[in-house]
Amino acid sequence: MKRLTINKSRSTKSSGGRLATGLALAAVLAGGVVPAASAQAQPTKGKYKGNIEEAEIEIVKERVNQLPEATRNFDKIKLPTPPKVERKVAYTFSDFRLPADRLTPSVKVLTIRAEEPTPLTGNFVKAAIGNYGTFYGRGYFHSTRNTDHAYGLDIKHVSSIQGPVDGKNSRMSETSAHAMGEIYRGTAAIGATLDFGRERYNFYGYEKAANGGPVATPESGDIKQTFNRFAVKAYAHNRDPEQQLTYDAGVGYRYWADNFAASESDVRLNAKVGYALGESSRITVAADASFISDKDQAATSLKTPNPLQTSRTRTFVQATPAYEFLRNNIAFSVGATLGYSSDTTTNVSKGVVYPAVRLGYTIEPEKFMVYAGLGGALQRVTRYDLSTENPWLNRGLNVADTHRGPTVYAGFTSTPARGLEFNVKATYARDRNLYFYLNNPVDPTKFDLVYDQNATGVLNIHGELLYNAAEKFRLGTRVDYNKYALKNLPQPFHRPEFQASVFGTYNVFDKLMVGVEGYFFAASYGISYRPAVTAGAARVADFYRATDPIIDLNLRADYRITPKISIFVMGNNLVNRQYQRFYGYPVKGINVLGGATYTF
């Protein structure tokens, strides 16, 4: 306990006295001692002067706060330093994209299933052999990633010297080459593509002799069909959405010819221009044009001497100006499609005007969006494309552009979880000049194009599901249901109502990857004819025949031996069903291929 006594008899009002007293108290609180002596205040101009007289102030400090001595224990627990782990960032490049939504998707039964898209960098060559005398080869040569330019060459070949009917009479081969080159200048790109192709097929859908008679087997050369293709295109585009003016334009030429002396020359133009009016609105104009010179022979049988040569020109022009608006969760566009087609297959106007209205609403950003619209358009139909759908086409085809519209559609897109995408769309359209494939009555091994003279109502329900778990696992499916309302045709010939496909890949470990593809198509209709009375005469229809449903399962496995060498095996049509996508043409049974890939 500390005690301090200061005697003070009276106080003074001088400022000097107050200052001295404050200093004394401060010293006491600091634990110091103030001597009991008078102190002379500092003189202040214009103020009273005085002395601090003796006074007594008693301050008692009895309480003492004491804390126990702290124990320093910094080194009691030692945590080991975690080891350094090298972290590798896994980049995911989707190697499968579901095809764009089409109301009537084209389907072709492939002898060899499509390969995965090529790697982003590097070159490779691969080769494989299998039963039916099948050979498969591919070479991919491409520049590595470059911000200034890109170029590449992709060559493919697949052939089988035997097939499902009479050995070499159902042989086939497909060869193609694709070259491309691009240069980049800022956000713009200028490029060109060049394509060559040649395919060989046989008309092996002939009938066997009835009543146990001898089998009339034609020679392979007499039922031969070949297609030669050539295409070139130059283009320029600037699709950067940050630019006020965006554009995508191209000009090209395609040539096609078959073994029947038919040919098609097609000059094609396309352009799309967008101009931003502000941050949320834009004006766009999309235009396409095609000018075809078509040559063909009107005869329907190879036995007809001196077939009549015909030629015609086909003009196609279409443009869609529109106003687009996007703000917050709402996106809509308003415009119109104006088109002209010179084809006159059915009683339909050459010129068309369809609305182009679309409204979209985002319920949850990047998660769920719904949309609906009203539209319609002309769809260009060419021999170049038809022969990739059905290679057993007849000569003298009446090819015409499809008038699709008016069309009403609605749907939604959703990404409910990471790596999961889900799309659903329902469409109803009134189509004119919608083609169907029907066996020719003179030669049923060949197919003609037939049309309903009235509009065909088409209801399509389309769904897609894609799950991509990084580079480990991928799974996807696509489903299409089509309902055709016909007026004159008895059946939607060779257009199945239901189509579904599923695909998946699984990376078992770093060196082994397996994949699966499956297809299911509902039955479609062809026509069966009675035997001809005389050679070359038209046959009488017997009944409409439904083909068996298509069930096709394919598996693949790739094993990497070294970073540059890998081996693979593919099994196609493993359920061994010789189904007929087109009536009279069964496909191969089980087809197994084995080969190797070299990457450099």
Coordinates of C-alpha atoms in Angstrom, one line a residue:
M1 CA 0.0 0.0 0.0
K2 CA 1.2 3.4 -0.9
R3 CA 0.1 6.6 0.8
L4 CA 0.9 10.2 -0.3
T5 CA -0.1 13.3 1.6
I6 CA -0.2 16.8 0.0
N7 CA -1.2 19.7 2.2
K8 CA -3.4 22.4 0.6
S9 CA -5.1 25.1 2.6
R10 CA -6.9 26.9 -0.2
S11 CA -7.1 26.9 -4.0
T12 CA -6.4 29.7 -6.5
K13 CA -8.0 30.4 -9.8
S14 CA -4.8 31.1 -11.6
S15 CA -4.1 29.0 -14.6
G16 CA -0.6 28.4 -13.4
G17 CA -1.9 26.8 -10.2
R18 CA -4.2 24.5 -12.1
L19 CA -1.3 23.3 -14.3
A20 CA 1.0 22.6 -11.3
T21 CA -1.8 20.6 -9.6
G22 CA -2.4 18.5 -12.7
L23 CA 1.3 17.7 -13.0
A24 CA 1.4 16.6 -9.4
L25 CA -1.6 14.3 -9.8
A26 CA -0.1 12.8 -13.0
A27 CA 3.1 12.1 -11.1
V28 CA 1.2 10.4 -8.3
L29 CA -0.8 8.1 -10.6
A30 CA 2.4 7.2 -12.3
G31 CA 3.8 5.9 -9.0
G32 CA 6.2 8.8 -8.5
V33 CA 6.6 11.2 -5.5
V34 CA 6.0 15.0 -5.6
P35 CA 8.0 17.0 -3.0
A36 CA 5.9 19.0 -0.6
A37 CA 7.3 22.4 -1.7
S38 CA 5.8 25.4 -3.3
A39 CA 6.2 25.8 -7.0
Q40 CA 6.2 29.1 -8.9
A41 CA 3.7 29.2 -11.7
Q42 CA 4.8 30.5 -15.1
P43 CA 3.7 34.1 -15.7
T44 CA 1.0 34.5 -18.3
K45 CA 0.3 37.8 -20.1
G46 CA -3.1 39.2 -19.4
K47 CA -3.8 36.7 -16.6
Y48 CA -3.8 36.7 -12.8
K49 CA -0.6 35.6 -11.1
G50 CA -0.5 33.5 -8.0
N51 CA 1.3 30.9 -5.9
I52 CA 0.4 27.3 -5.2
E53 CA 0.0 27.3 -1.5
E54 CA 0.4 24.3 0.8
A55 CA -2.5 21.8 0.7
E56 CA -3.0 18.3 1.9
I57 CA -4.3 15.6 -0.5
E58 CA -4.4 12.0 0.6
I59 CA -4.4 9.2 -2.1
V60 CA -4.6 5.7 -0.9
K61 CA -3.7 2.8 -3.2
E62 CA -4.3 -0.5 -1.5
R63 CA -5.3 -3.0 -4.3
V64 CA -2.6 -4.7 -6.3
N65 CA -3.4 -6.8 -9.3
Q66 CA -1.0 -9.7 -9.7
L67 CA -1.1 -12.4 -12.5
P68 CA 0.7 -15.8 -12.2
E69 CA 3.7 -16.2 -14.3
A70 CA 2.8 -17.6 -17.7
T71 CA 4.4 -20.8 -18.9
R72 CA 6.1 -20.4 -22.3
N73 CA 5.2 -23.6 -24.1
F74 CA 5.7 -22.8 -27.8
D75 CA 7.6 -26.0 -28.7
K76 CA 5.4 -28.5 -27.0
I77 CA 3.5 -29.7 -30.1
K78 CA 5.2 -29.9 -33.5
L79 CA 3.2 -30.4 -36.7
P80 CA 5.2 -31.9 -39.6
T81 CA 5.3 -30.0 -42.8
P82 CA 3.0 -31.5 -45.4
P83 CA 4.8 -33.1 -48.3
K84 CA 4.7 -31.2 -51.6
V85 CA 2.4 -32.9 -54.1
E86 CA 2.6 -32.2 -57.8
R87 CA -0.9 -31.3 -59.0
K88 CA -1.8 -32.0 -62.6
V89 CA -4.7 -30.0 -64.0
A90 CA -6.9 -32.2 -66.1
Y91 CA -8.3 -30.5 -69.2
T92 CA -11.5 -31.8 -70.7
F93 CA -12.1 -31.7 -74.5
S94 CA -15.4 -33.1 -75.5
D95 CA -14.9 -35.6 -78.3
F96 CA -18.5 -36.2 -79.1
R97 CA -21.2 -33.8 -80.1
L98 CA -24.7 -34.8 -80.7
P99 CA -25.8 -33.7 -84.2
A100 CA -27.9 -30.6 -84.7
D101 CA -31.6 -31.0 -84.3
R102 CA -33.3 -31.9 -87.6
L103 CA -36.9 -32.7 -88.0
T104 CA -36.2 -35.7 -90.2
P105 CA -32.6 -36.8 -89.4
S106 CA -30.9 -38.7 -92.2
V107 CA -29.7 -42.1 -91.3
K108 CA -27.2 -44.3 -93.1
V109 CA -26.3 -47.8 -92.0
L110 CA -22.5 -47.6 -91.8
T111 CA -20.2 -50.5 -92.5
I112 CA -17.6 -49.0 -90.1
R113 CA -18.8 -46.9 -87.2
A114 CA -17.6 -43.3 -87.1
E115 CA -14.4 -42.7 -85.3
E116 CA -14.0 -40.2 -82.4
P117 CA -13.0 -36.7 -83.5
T118 CA -9.3 -36.4 -84.0
P119 CA -7.0 -35.1 -81.2
L120 CA -6.5 -31.4 -80.9
T121 CA -2.8 -31.6 -81.7
G122 CA -0.4 -34.0 -83.3
N123 CA -0.7 -36.4 -86.3
F124 CA -1.5 -40.1 -86.5
V125 CA -2.0 -43.0 -88.9
K126 CA -4.1 -46.1 -88.2
A127 CA -4.9 -49.3 -90.0
A128 CA -7.1 -52.3 -89.3
I129 CA -8.3 -55.5 -90.9
G130 CA -11.4 -57.7 -90.3
N131 CA -13.7 -60.3 -91.6
Y132 CA -15.6 -59.8 -94.8
G133 CA -12.2 -58.9 -96.2
T134 CA -12.5 -55.5 -94.6
F135 CA -9.7 -52.9 -94.5
Y136 CA -9.8 -49.7 -92.7
G137 CA -7.2 -46.9 -92.8
R138 CA -6.9 -43.3 -91.8
G139 CA -4.3 -40.6 -91.8
Y140 CA -4.6 -37.3 -89.9
F141 CA -2.0 -34.6 -90.4
H142 CA -2.6 -31.3 -88.8
S143 CA -0.7 -28.3 -87.6
T144 CA -0.3 -27.9 -83.8
R145 CA -1.9 -25.0 -81.9
N146 CA -1.0 -21.7 -83.4
T147 CA -2.5 -18.2 -82.9
D148 CA -1.6 -17.2 -86.5
H149 CA -2.8 -20.1 -88.7
A150 CA -4.0 -23.7 -89.0
Y151 CA -3.9 -26.3 -91.7
G152 CA -4.6 -30.0 -92.0
L153 CA -5.3 -33.1 -94.1
D154 CA -7.6 -35.9 -93.1
I155 CA -7.7 -39.1 -95.3
K156 CA -10.0 -42.1 -94.8
H157 CA -10.7 -45.4 -96.5
V158 CA -12.8 -48.4 -95.7
S159 CA -13.6 -51.3 -98.0
S160 CA -15.0 -54.8 -97.9
I161 CA -14.4 -57.2 -100.7
Q162 CA -17.4 -59.3 -99.6
G163 CA -20.8 -58.5 -98.1
P164 CA -23.9 -60.2 -96.7
V165 CA -25.3 -61.3 -100.1
D166 CA -23.5 -63.4 -102.7
G167 CA -20.0 -62.4 -101.6
K168 CA -18.4 -59.8 -103.9
N169 CA -21.9 -58.8 -105.2
S170 CA -22.4 -56.8 -102.0
R171 CA -18.9 -55.4 -101.8
M172 CA -18.4 -51.7 -101.0
S173 CA -15.7 -49.1 -100.5
E174 CA -15.6 -45.5 -99.3
T175 CA -12.6 -43.1 -99.8
S176 CA -12.5 -39.4 -98.8
A177 CA -10.0 -36.6 -98.3
H178 CA -10.5 -33.3 -96.5
A179 CA -8.0 -30.5 -96.5
M180 CA -8.3 -27.2 -94.7
G181 CA -6.4 -24.0 -94.0
E182 CA -7.0 -20.8 -92.0
I183 CA -5.2 -17.7 -91.1
Y184 CA -6.2 -15.4 -88.2
R185 CA -6.0 -11.7 -88.0
G186 CA -7.2 -10.4 -84.7
T187 CA -10.8 -11.7 -84.2
A188 CA -11.2 -12.4 -87.9
A189 CA -10.4 -15.7 -89.8
I190 CA -10.0 -16.4 -93.5
G191 CA -9.9 -20.0 -94.7
A192 CA -10.7 -22.5 -97.4
T193 CA -11.6 -26.2 -97.5
L194 CA -11.2 -28.8 -100.2
D195 CA -12.9 -32.2 -100.3
F196 CA -12.6 -35.3 -102.5
G197 CA -14.6 -38.5 -102.3
R198 CA -15.3 -41.7 -104.1
E199 CA -17.7 -44.5 -103.1
R200 CA -18.4 -47.9 -104.7
Y201 CA -21.6 -49.9 -104.0
N202 CA -23.5 -52.7 -105.6
F203 CA -27.3 -53.1 -106.1
Y204 CA -27.4 -56.4 -104.3
G205 CA -31.1 -56.1 -103.2
Y206 CA -32.2 -58.4 -106.0
E207 CA -34.7 -61.2 -105.5
K208 CA -33.9 -64.9 -105.7
A209 CA -35.7 -67.2 -108.2
A210 CA -39.0 -68.5 -106.9
N211 CA -40.4 -72.0 -106.7
G212 CA -37.0 -73.6 -106.1
G213 CA -35.7 -72.6 -109.5
P214 CA -32.1 -71.7 -110.2
V215 CA -30.7 -68.6 -108.5
A216 CA -30.2 -65.7 -111.0
T217 CA -27.0 -64.2 -109.7
P218 CA -25.9 -61.1 -111.7
E219 CA -22.3 -60.2 -112.2
S220 CA -20.7 -57.8 -109.8
G221 CA -19.8 -55.3 -112.6
D222 CA -23.4 -55.3 -113.9
I223 CA -24.8 -54.0 -110.6
K224 CA -22.1 -51.5 -109.8
Q225 CA -22.7 -48.0 -108.6
T226 CA -20.1 -45.3 -108.0
F227 CA -20.2 -41.7 -106.7
N228 CA -17.5 -39.1 -107.3
R229 CA -17.5 -36.0 -105.2
F230 CA -15.6 -32.7 -105.2
A231 CA -16.2 -29.6 -103.1
V232 CA -14.3 -26.4 -102.5
K233 CA -15.2 -23.5 -100.3
A234 CA -13.6 -20.2 -99.3
Y235 CA -14.9 -18.3 -96.3
A236 CA -14.3 -15.4 -93.9
H237 CA -15.8 -14.8 -90.5
N238 CA -15.7 -12.6 -87.4
R239 CA -17.9 -14.1 -84.7
D240 CA -16.6 -12.1 -81.7
P241 CA -19.8 -11.0 -79.8
E242 CA -17.9 -8.0 -78.5
Q243 CA -17.6 -6.5 -82.0
Q244 CA -20.3 -4.2 -83.2
L245 CA -20.3 -5.8 -86.7
T246 CA -20.1 -9.6 -87.0
Y247 CA -20.1 -11.5 -90.2
D248 CA -19.8 -15.1 -91.6
A249 CA -19.7 -15.4 -95.4
G250 CA -18.6 -18.1 -97.8
V251 CA -18.6 -19.1 -101.5
G252 CA -18.2 -22.6 -102.7
Y253 CA -18.7 -25.1 -105.5
R254 CA -19.8 -28.8 -105.3
Y255 CA -19.7 -31.4 -108.0
W256 CA -21.3 -34.9 -107.9
A257 CA -21.5 -37.7 -110.5
D258 CA -22.6 -41.3 -110.5
N259 CA -22.2 -44.4 -112.7
F260 CA -25.5 -43.6 -114.5
A261 CA -24.0 -40.6 -116.3
A262 CA -25.9 -38.3 -113.9
S263 CA -24.1 -35.2 -112.6
E264 CA -24.8 -32.2 -110.4
S265 CA -22.9 -28.9 -110.4
D266 CA -23.8 -26.6 -107.5
V267 CA -22.6 -23.0 -106.9
R268 CA -23.3 -22.1 -103.3
L269 CA -23.3 -18.8 -101.4
N270 CA -24.0 -18.1 -97.7
A271 CA -23.7 -15.1 -95.5
K272 CA -24.8 -13.9 -92.0
V273 CA -24.3 -10.4 -90.9
G274 CA -25.1 -8.9 -87.4
Y275 CA -24.9 -5.3 -86.3
A276 CA -25.2 -4.3 -82.7
L277 CA -27.6 -1.4 -82.0
G278 CA -26.6 -1.4 -78.3
E279 CA -25.6 -3.7 -75.5
S280 CA -28.9 -5.6 -75.7
S281 CA -30.2 -5.4 -79.3
R282 CA -28.9 -6.4 -82.7
I283 CA -30.1 -6.6 -86.3
T284 CA -29.1 -9.8 -88.2
V285 CA -29.5 -10.9 -91.8
A286 CA -28.9 -14.6 -92.8
A287 CA -29.0 -15.5 -96.5
D288 CA -28.3 -18.6 -98.6
A289 CA -28.3 -19.3 -102.3
S290 CA -27.7 -22.3 -104.5
F291 CA -27.6 -22.6 -108.3
I292 CA -27.6 -26.1 -109.6
S293 CA -27.1 -27.5 -113.1
D294 CA -28.5 -31.0 -113.1
K295 CA -28.0 -33.7 -115.8
D296 CA -29.6 -37.2 -115.7
Q297 CA -31.0 -40.1 -117.8
A298 CA -34.7 -40.7 -117.7
A299 CA -34.5 -44.4 -118.2
T300 CA -35.2 -46.6 -115.1
S301 CA -33.4 -49.8 -116.3
L302 CA -29.9 -50.4 -117.3
K303 CA -31.2 -52.6 -120.1
T304 CA -32.9 -49.7 -121.8
P305 CA -30.8 -48.8 -124.9
N306 CA -29.9 -45.2 -125.6
P307 CA -31.5 -43.6 -122.6
L308 CA -32.8 -40.1 -122.9
Q309 CA -30.5 -37.5 -121.5
T310 CA -32.2 -34.6 -119.6
S311 CA -30.9 -31.5 -118.0
R312 CA -32.3 -28.7 -115.9
T313 CA -31.4 -25.8 -113.7
R314 CA -32.5 -25.4 -110.1
T315 CA -32.4 -22.1 -108.3
F316 CA -32.7 -21.6 -104.5
V317 CA -32.5 -18.2 -102.7
Q318 CA -33.5 -17.5 -99.1
A319 CA -33.0 -14.7 -96.6
T320 CA -34.0 -14.1 -93.0
P321 CA -33.8 -10.5 -91.6
A322 CA -34.5 -10.3 -87.9
Y323 CA -34.3 -8.0 -84.8
E324 CA -32.8 -9.7 -81.8
F325 CA -33.1 -8.5 -78.2
L326 CA -31.4 -9.9 -75.1
R327 CA -31.6 -8.4 -71.6
N328 CA -31.5 -10.0 -68.2
N329 CA -33.4 -13.3 -68.5
I330 CA -35.3 -12.6 -71.7
A331 CA -34.2 -13.1 -75.3
F332 CA -36.4 -12.8 -78.3
S333 CA -36.1 -12.3 -82.0
V334 CA -38.6 -11.1 -84.6
G335 CA -38.2 -11.4 -88.3
A336 CA -39.3 -13.2 -91.5
T337 CA -38.0 -15.7 -93.9
L338 CA -38.3 -15.0 -97.6
G339 CA -37.5 -17.8 -100.0
Y340 CA -37.7 -18.9 -103.6
S341 CA -37.2 -22.3 -105.2
S342 CA -37.7 -23.1 -108.9
D343 CA -38.7 -26.7 -108.2
T344 CA -42.3 -27.6 -109.3
T345 CA -42.7 -31.3 -108.1
T346 CA -46.0 -30.6 -106.4
N347 CA -48.6 -27.9 -106.6
V348 CA -46.8 -25.5 -104.4
S349 CA -45.8 -21.8 -104.7
K350 CA -42.3 -21.1 -105.8
G351 CA -42.0 -18.1 -103.4
V352 CA -42.6 -18.4 -99.7
V353 CA -42.8 -16.0 -96.7
Y354 CA -42.6 -17.5 -93.2
P355 CA -42.5 -15.8 -89.8
A356 CA -39.3 -16.1 -87.8
V357 CA -40.2 -15.4 -84.1
R358 CA -38.5 -16.9 -81.1
L359 CA -38.8 -16.1 -77.4
G360 CA -36.6 -17.5 -74.7
Y361 CA -36.6 -17.1 -71.0
T362 CA -33.9 -18.1 -68.6
I363 CA -35.4 -19.3 -65.3
E364 CA -32.0 -19.9 -63.7
P365 CA -28.8 -18.7 -65.4
E366 CA -26.7 -21.4 -66.9
K367 CA -29.2 -24.0 -65.4
F368 CA -32.6 -23.9 -67.0
M369 CA -34.0 -22.1 -70.1
V370 CA -37.3 -22.5 -71.9
Y371 CA -38.1 -21.2 -75.4
A372 CA -40.8 -21.3 -78.1
G373 CA -41.2 -20.0 -81.6
L374 CA -42.9 -19.8 -84.9
G375 CA -41.0 -20.3 -88.1
G376 CA -40.5 -22.1 -91.4
A377 CA -38.0 -22.3 -94.2
L378 CA -37.0 -23.9 -97.5
Q379 CA -34.6 -26.8 -97.2
R380 CA -32.2 -27.4 -100.1
V381 CA -32.3 -31.0 -101.3
T382 CA -29.4 -32.2 -103.6
R383 CA -28.2 -35.5 -105.1
Y384 CA -24.9 -34.9 -103.3
D385 CA -26.7 -35.2 -99.9
L386 CA -29.3 -37.8 -100.9
S387 CA -26.6 -40.3 -102.0
T388 CA -25.1 -40.2 -98.6
E389 CA -28.4 -41.1 -97.1
N390 CA -29.3 -43.9 -99.6
P391 CA -26.7 -45.1 -102.0
W392 CA -29.1 -47.3 -104.0
L393 CA -30.9 -44.5 -105.8
N394 CA -32.4 -44.9 -109.2
R395 CA -31.7 -42.7 -112.2
G396 CA -34.2 -40.1 -113.4
L397 CA -34.9 -38.8 -109.9
N398 CA -37.3 -35.9 -109.4
V399 CA -35.3 -34.0 -106.8
A400 CA -37.1 -31.0 -105.2
D401 CA -36.6 -28.7 -102.3
T402 CA -38.7 -29.2 -99.2
H403 CA -41.0 -26.4 -98.0
R404 CA -41.0 -26.7 -94.3
G405 CA -43.6 -24.5 -92.7
P406 CA -45.3 -22.9 -91.0
T407 CA -43.6 -24.5 -88.0
V408 CA -44.4 -24.2 -84.3
Y409 CA -41.9 -25.4 -81.7
A410 CA -41.2 -25.3 -78.0
G411 CA -38.6 -26.8 -75.7
F412 CA -36.1 -26.3 -72.9
T413 CA -32.4 -26.8 -72.2
S414 CA -31.1 -27.7 -68.8
T415 CA -27.8 -28.3 -67.0
P416 CA -29.0 -29.5 -63.6
A417 CA -25.5 -30.7 -62.5
R418 CA -21.9 -30.3 -63.5
G419 CA -21.2 -32.2 -66.7
L420 CA -24.9 -33.0 -67.3
E421 CA -26.9 -31.5 -70.3
F422 CA -30.5 -32.2 -71.1
N423 CA -32.4 -30.8 -74.1
V424 CA -36.0 -31.5 -75.2
K425 CA -37.9 -30.0 -78.1
A426 CA -41.3 -30.6 -79.7
T427 CA -42.0 -29.4 -83.3
Y428 CA -45.1 -29.5 -85.5
A429 CA -44.7 -28.5 -89.2
R430 CA -46.7 -28.6 -92.4
D431 CA -44.3 -29.9 -95.1
R432 CA -44.6 -29.9 -98.8
N433 CA -42.2 -31.7 -101.2
L434 CA -41.1 -34.0 -98.3
Y435 CA -39.5 -36.9 -100.0
F436 CA -39.8 -40.6 -99.2
Y437 CA -37.9 -43.6 -100.7
L438 CA -39.9 -46.3 -102.5
N439 CA -38.7 -49.3 -104.5
N440 CA -39.0 -48.8 -108.3
P441 CA -41.6 -51.1 -109.9
V442 CA -39.4 -52.0 -112.8
D443 CA -36.2 -52.6 -110.9
P444 CA -37.0 -53.0 -107.1
T445 CA -33.3 -52.9 -106.3
K446 CA -33.4 -49.1 -106.9
F447 CA -35.2 -46.4 -105.0
D448 CA -37.3 -43.5 -106.4
L449 CA -38.2 -40.3 -104.6
V450 CA -42.0 -40.1 -104.0
Y451 CA -44.0 -37.1 -102.6
D452 CA -47.4 -36.6 -101.1
Q453 CA -49.3 -34.2 -103.4
N454 CA -50.7 -32.5 -100.3
A455 CA -49.0 -31.0 -97.3
T456 CA -47.7 -33.6 -94.8
G457 CA -48.1 -32.9 -91.1
V458 CA -45.0 -33.9 -89.1
L459 CA -44.9 -34.0 -85.3
N460 CA -41.4 -34.5 -83.9
I461 CA -40.4 -34.9 -80.3
H462 CA -36.6 -34.7 -79.8
G463 CA -34.6 -35.3 -76.7
E464 CA -30.8 -35.3 -75.9
L465 CA -28.9 -36.2 -72.8
L466 CA -25.2 -35.9 -72.4
Y467 CA -23.1 -36.6 -69.3
N468 CA -19.4 -35.8 -69.3
A469 CA -17.3 -36.6 -66.2
A470 CA -14.0 -35.0 -67.1
E471 CA -11.8 -37.4 -69.1
K472 CA -13.0 -40.5 -67.2
F473 CA -16.6 -41.2 -68.3
R474 CA -18.9 -40.0 -71.0
L475 CA -22.5 -41.1 -71.7
G476 CA -25.0 -39.7 -74.1
T477 CA -28.3 -40.5 -75.8
R478 CA -30.5 -39.1 -78.5
V479 CA -34.2 -39.9 -79.2
D480 CA -36.5 -38.8 -82.0
Y481 CA -40.2 -39.6 -82.5
N482 CA -41.7 -38.6 -85.8
K483 CA -45.4 -38.9 -86.6
Y484 CA -46.4 -38.3 -90.3
A485 CA -49.9 -37.3 -91.3
L486 CA -50.2 -38.3 -95.0
K487 CA -53.0 -37.6 -97.4
N488 CA -52.2 -39.6 -100.5
L489 CA -49.2 -41.9 -99.7
P490 CA -50.3 -45.1 -97.8
Q491 CA -47.1 -45.2 -95.6
P492 CA -44.1 -42.9 -94.8
F493 CA -41.8 -45.1 -96.8
H494 CA -38.4 -45.7 -95.2
R495 CA -38.9 -43.0 -92.6
P496 CA -39.1 -44.8 -89.2
E497 CA -41.3 -43.2 -86.6
F498 CA -38.9 -43.8 -83.7
Q499 CA -35.1 -43.5 -83.6
A500 CA -32.7 -43.7 -80.7
S501 CA -29.0 -43.9 -80.2
V502 CA -26.7 -44.2 -77.1
F503 CA -23.0 -43.9 -76.8
G504 CA -20.4 -43.9 -74.1
T505 CA -16.7 -44.1 -73.3
Y506 CA -14.9 -45.1 -70.1
N507 CA -11.3 -44.5 -69.4
V508 CA -10.5 -47.7 -67.3
F509 CA -7.0 -46.5 -66.6
D510 CA -4.4 -44.4 -68.4
K511 CA -3.7 -47.0 -71.0
L512 CA -7.1 -48.5 -71.7
M513 CA -10.3 -46.9 -72.9
V514 CA -13.5 -48.7 -73.9
G515 CA -16.5 -47.4 -75.8
V516 CA -20.0 -48.5 -76.7
E517 CA -22.5 -47.4 -79.3
G518 CA -26.1 -48.7 -79.7
Y519 CA -28.8 -47.9 -82.2
F520 CA -32.5 -48.7 -82.2
F521 CA -34.8 -47.8 -85.1
A522 CA -38.5 -48.7 -85.4
A523 CA -39.7 -50.6 -88.4
S524 CA -40.2 -48.7 -91.6
Y525 CA -42.1 -49.6 -94.7
G526 CA -41.1 -50.7 -98.2
I527 CA -43.1 -52.3 -100.9
S528 CA -43.1 -55.9 -102.3
Y529 CA -43.9 -56.5 -106.0
R530 CA -45.1 -59.6 -107.8
P531 CA -42.7 -61.1 -110.3
A532 CA -42.5 -59.3 -113.6
V533 CA -44.5 -60.9 -116.5
T534 CA -41.9 -59.9 -119.0
A535 CA -38.4 -58.6 -118.6
G536 CA -38.3 -54.8 -118.1
A537 CA -42.1 -54.5 -117.5
A538 CA -43.5 -52.7 -114.5
R539 CA -44.5 -55.0 -111.6
V540 CA -47.7 -55.1 -109.7
A541 CA -47.5 -54.1 -106.0
D542 CA -48.1 -57.1 -103.8
F543 CA -48.2 -55.5 -100.3
Y544 CA -46.5 -53.0 -98.1
R545 CA -43.8 -54.7 -96.1
A546 CA -42.5 -53.5 -92.8
T547 CA -38.8 -54.0 -92.2
D548 CA -37.6 -55.5 -88.9
P549 CA -36.7 -53.1 -86.2
I550 CA -33.0 -52.2 -86.1
I551 CA -31.0 -53.2 -83.1
D552 CA -27.3 -52.5 -83.4
L553 CA -24.6 -52.8 -80.7
N554 CA -21.0 -51.8 -81.2
L555 CA -18.0 -52.0 -78.8
R556 CA -14.5 -50.7 -79.0
A557 CA -11.4 -50.9 -76.9
D558 CA -8.1 -49.0 -77.3
Y559 CA -4.9 -50.0 -75.4
R560 CA -1.8 -47.7 -75.5
I561 CA 1.4 -49.7 -75.5
T562 CA 3.7 -46.7 -75.7
P563 CA 3.0 -42.9 -75.8
K564 CA 3.1 -43.3 -79.7
I565 CA 1.8 -46.8 -80.4
S566 CA -1.6 -48.2 -79.5
I567 CA -3.7 -51.1 -80.6
F568 CA -7.5 -51.2 -80.9
V569 CA -10.3 -53.6 -81.7
M570 CA -13.9 -52.8 -82.9
G571 CA -16.9 -55.1 -82.9
N572 CA -19.9 -53.9 -85.0
N573 CA -23.4 -55.3 -85.1
L574 CA -22.6 -57.7 -82.2
V575 CA -26.2 -58.8 -81.9
N576 CA -25.7 -60.3 -85.4
R577 CA -29.0 -59.0 -86.8
Q578 CA -29.0 -58.6 -90.6
Y579 CA -31.6 -55.8 -90.4
Q580 CA -32.7 -53.8 -93.5
R581 CA -32.6 -50.1 -93.2
F582 CA -33.8 -50.0 -96.8
Y583 CA -36.1 -52.9 -98.0
G584 CA -34.2 -55.6 -99.8
Y585 CA -30.7 -54.6 -98.4
P586 CA -29.6 -56.6 -95.4
V587 CA -26.5 -55.4 -93.7
K588 CA -23.5 -57.4 -92.5
G589 CA -23.6 -59.6 -89.5
I590 CA -20.9 -59.5 -86.8
N591 CA -18.0 -57.5 -88.1
V592 CA -14.8 -57.4 -86.1
L593 CA -11.8 -55.2 -86.9
G594 CA -8.4 -55.1 -85.2
G595 CA -5.6 -52.7 -85.8
A596 CA -2.9 -50.3 -84.6
T597 CA -2.4 -46.5 -84.3
Y598 CA 0.9 -44.6 -84.6
T599 CA 0.9 -41.0 -83.3
F600 CA 3.7 -38.5 -84.1

